[in-house]
XYZ file of C-alpha atoms in Angstrom:
179
model
C -29.589 -4.495 -0.785
C -30.605 -7.458 1.248
C -34.072 -8.579 2.185
C -36.408 -5.652 2.899
C -35.765 -2.018 1.968
C -37.763 0.593 3.882
C -37.315 4.323 3.242
C -38.794 6.519 5.968
C -37.742 9.939 4.684
C -38.705 13.398 5.916
C -36.771 15.143 3.123
C -36.601 14.148 -0.530
C -35.478 10.573 -1.210
C -33.247 10.728 -4.308
C -31.766 8.038 -6.537
C -29.375 8.671 -9.431
C -29.400 6.742 -12.706
C -26.547 4.571 -11.409
C -28.225 4.178 -8.004
C -30.343 1.093 -8.703
C -31.911 -0.719 -5.750
C -32.328 -4.512 -5.730
C -34.098 -6.245 -2.860
C -34.969 -9.883 -2.247
C -37.797 -8.609 -0.008
C -40.186 -5.673 -0.280
C -39.368 -2.060 -1.128
C -41.428 0.486 0.828
C -41.248 4.285 0.858
C -43.377 5.372 3.810
C -41.889 8.674 4.970
C -43.416 12.149 4.742
C -40.915 13.356 2.111
C -41.251 13.202 -1.654
C -39.164 11.135 -4.086
C -36.848 12.126 -6.943
C -36.019 8.970 -8.878
C -33.698 7.920 -11.710
C -32.408 4.588 -10.342
C -34.299 1.386 -11.093
C -35.979 -0.613 -8.297
C -36.238 -4.419 -8.389
C -37.614 -6.946 -5.901
C -37.878 -10.722 -6.063
C -41.647 -11.346 -6.294
C -42.313 -8.820 -3.521
C -44.245 -5.539 -3.269
C -42.981 -2.091 -4.233
C -44.880 0.838 -2.714
C -44.556 4.613 -2.545
C -46.583 6.723 -0.101
C -45.538 10.161 -1.386
C -45.115 12.025 -4.670
C -42.567 10.889 -7.255
C -40.706 13.034 -9.774
C -38.941 11.044 -12.500
C -35.522 12.599 -13.112
C -34.365 9.794 -15.421
C -35.929 6.950 -17.369
C -37.048 4.509 -14.687
C -37.864 0.799 -14.468
C -39.488 -0.950 -11.526
C -39.950 -4.705 -11.335
C -41.493 -6.845 -8.631
C -40.448 -9.965 -10.534
C -42.342 -12.559 -12.520
C -44.485 -13.828 -9.612
C -46.715 -12.105 -7.077
C -45.619 -8.653 -6.008
C -47.786 -5.532 -6.298
C -46.571 -2.081 -7.329
C -48.556 0.711 -5.632
C -48.292 4.492 -6.013
C -50.382 6.291 -3.375
C -49.453 9.806 -4.505
C -48.683 11.674 -7.720
C -46.078 10.795 -10.353
C -44.610 13.502 -12.630
C -41.586 14.054 -14.869
C -41.046 13.834 -18.621
C -39.197 10.504 -18.471
C -40.233 6.969 -19.404
C -41.601 4.561 -16.804
C -41.356 0.796 -17.391
C -43.092 -1.532 -14.931
C -43.121 -5.319 -14.518
C -45.314 -6.883 -11.830
C -45.573 -10.489 -13.019
C -48.877 -11.723 -11.559
C -49.012 -8.840 -9.050
C -51.226 -5.774 -9.470
C -50.227 -2.218 -10.361
C -52.209 0.560 -8.664
C -52.064 4.265 -9.518
C -54.074 5.780 -6.641
C -53.460 9.454 -7.509
C -52.841 11.633 -10.563
C -50.072 10.735 -12.991
C -48.532 13.414 -15.190
C -50.743 16.173 -13.809
C -48.004 18.844 -13.749
C -45.487 17.238 -16.155
C -46.580 14.578 -18.618
C -44.627 11.344 -18.230
C -42.759 9.875 -21.183
C -44.014 6.562 -22.494
C -45.409 4.299 -19.763
C -44.872 0.614 -20.520
C -46.290 -2.135 -18.320
C -44.787 -5.447 -19.401
C -46.894 -7.610 -17.080
C -49.392 -7.355 -14.236
C -52.419 -9.199 -12.923
C -54.577 -6.052 -12.798
C -53.713 -2.449 -13.694
C -55.882 0.158 -11.944
C -55.896 3.939 -12.481
C -57.963 5.869 -9.944
C -57.219 9.401 -11.162
C -56.199 11.267 -14.322
C -53.209 9.915 -16.223
C -51.056 11.795 -18.787
C -48.189 10.238 -20.720
C -46.420 10.350 -24.088
C -47.602 6.876 -25.038
C -49.074 3.909 -23.201
C -48.378 0.198 -23.755
C -49.941 -1.921 -20.998
C -50.322 -5.691 -20.647
C -52.298 -7.359 -17.842
C -53.447 -10.964 -17.578
C -56.709 -10.190 -15.766
C -57.877 -6.580 -16.100
C -57.065 -2.989 -16.984
C -59.411 -0.698 -15.040
C -59.515 2.976 -16.061
C -61.413 5.130 -13.534
C -60.398 8.610 -14.785
C -59.405 10.263 -18.049
C -56.240 9.042 -19.757
C -54.546 11.571 -22.054
C -51.649 10.582 -24.284
C -49.628 12.543 -26.823
C -48.813 9.240 -28.572
C -50.507 5.893 -29.238
C -52.320 3.946 -26.505
C -52.285 0.140 -26.413
C -53.931 -1.949 -23.687
C -54.092 -5.747 -23.593
C -55.976 -7.748 -20.924
C -58.686 -10.368 -20.537
C -61.000 -7.527 -19.429
C -60.641 -3.801 -20.122
C -62.979 -1.772 -17.894
C -63.285 1.817 -19.170
C -65.103 3.971 -16.626
C -63.623 7.125 -18.194
C -62.301 8.286 -21.541
C -59.043 7.928 -23.423
C -57.823 10.947 -25.402
C -54.857 11.066 -27.753
C -53.533 14.398 -28.954
C -51.448 12.973 -31.832
C -52.765 12.421 -35.314
C -52.547 9.395 -37.606
C -51.043 6.177 -36.265
C -49.299 8.203 -33.516
C -52.760 8.764 -32.037
C -54.041 5.207 -32.409
C -55.985 3.659 -29.505
C -55.641 -0.137 -29.577
C -57.684 -2.102 -27.002
C -57.127 -5.866 -27.038
C -59.610 -7.528 -24.692
C -59.862 -11.265 -24.203
C -62.746 -13.545 -23.384
C -64.409 -11.264 -20.833
C -64.156 -8.272 -23.216
C -64.578 -4.563 -22.765
């Protein structure tokens, strides 16, 4: 794609695994329909946002580049596939439940300024890295290990792992401003 990609869908917006979207501008889904995604989405230091529910039908990566560019999910995300996110110095916001009807696969966040979860979050493993803060505002449940790295980790709710041994390890690596 070219500069800005805007999806104003009334039905389901669907991408296949070979249907990747690359934009030098923003990517915005702002229609009333839901999303069924398997194709990766990449912008060049610009925002990615989804207004409606997402079902992962394939392992999915989204990247807003290495600079500023937020990734925002205003509705639910479900599907037993992996989700890999890169936001550079931008923020990643989960404004609704994640994995509430179908646990996600492993959720990896390679980079972000701040990661913010506002509702319950269920995944088969979590590996998150933020330069500034990870803010957890509702229960996180994982069937595998949880690792969070940031200058500040703000836990306003619990983290539960359902796996035993090292598969259920919770590893919080906070920097100078701590937990």
